């Protein structure tokens, strides 16, 4: 099934695409989840999933900062996603948002907040890697917003 990016969008009132994330969103300076909004969910979506991933982290697969499943397709505001939906394990193994915290002097890191519209429901709380491996064929649409953060 070819992946399409048509109308599905994820946006933030806290940062623009490729804009800087504020310190309050950093893991060691507040750990506050940025405000995220989803729109344009395609017909046929049974569930949404959202993943925040830093491919610039000095690890083989980067670092996963947040994984959320079980999001109803009619949901637009993800402010309470941490409490309302199933949170999967981040790169540290915790089931919570883990804000940006790149190594000091490592330069800017990119934080991809991906939204996935699925034609099925996700079972359990897989890791990012498990989700992509098992559900890649069930993604109807996907899109992302990218924020930047540097720990000086």
Tab-separated table of N, CA and C in Angstrom, residues 4 9 17-18 37-38 41 45 56 60 90 122-123 130 141:
chain	number	residue	atom	x	y	z
A	4	UNK	N	0.516	7.917	1.496
A	4	UNK	CA	0.164	9.225	0.968
A	4	UNK	C	0.198	10.251	2.080
A	9	UNK	N	-2.296	16.281	9.139
A	9	UNK	CA	-1.289	17.240	9.614
A	9	UNK	C	-1.146	17.134	11.125
A	17	UNK	N	7.404	24.627	12.214
A	17	UNK	CA	8.228	23.597	11.577
A	17	UNK	C	9.688	24.054	11.480
A	18	UNK	N	10.571	23.214	11.939
A	18	UNK	CA	12.008	23.463	12.024
A	18	UNK	C	12.339	24.623	12.960
A	37	UNK	N	-1.551	19.510	17.754
A	37	UNK	CA	-2.888	19.430	17.183
A	37	UNK	C	-2.834	18.594	15.919
A	38	UNK	N	-3.832	17.730	15.758
A	38	UNK	CA	-3.933	16.877	14.578
A	38	UNK	C	-5.159	17.309	13.774
A	41	UNK	N	-7.558	14.010	9.349
A	41	UNK	CA	-7.475	12.551	9.482
A	41	UNK	C	-8.272	11.907	8.345
A	45	UNK	N	-9.667	5.754	8.956
A	45	UNK	CA	-8.708	5.617	10.061
A	45	UNK	C	-9.436	5.070	11.285
A	56	UNK	N	19.084	12.209	15.549
A	56	UNK	CA	20.436	12.742	15.727
A	56	UNK	C	21.120	12.237	16.995
A	60	UNK	N	22.505	3.916	17.830
A	60	UNK	CA	22.305	3.250	16.535
A	60	UNK	C	20.970	3.596	15.886
A	90	UNK	N	9.469	4.871	25.954
A	90	UNK	CA	10.414	5.751	25.265
A	90	UNK	C	11.772	5.048	25.219
A	122	UNK	N	-3.889	-0.619	17.243
A	122	UNK	CA	-2.606	-1.131	17.718
A	122	UNK	C	-2.849	-1.918	19.001
A	123	UNK	N	-2.274	-3.081	19.072
A	123	UNK	CA	-2.389	-3.910	20.275
A	123	UNK	C	-1.248	-3.587	21.226
A	130	UNK	N	9.126	-1.790	17.227
A	130	UNK	CA	8.121	-2.852	17.105
A	130	UNK	C	6.898	-2.352	16.344
A	141	UNK	N	-2.049	7.159	6.239
A	141	UNK	CA	-1.330	8.407	6.008
A	141	UNK	C	-0.417	8.662	7.196
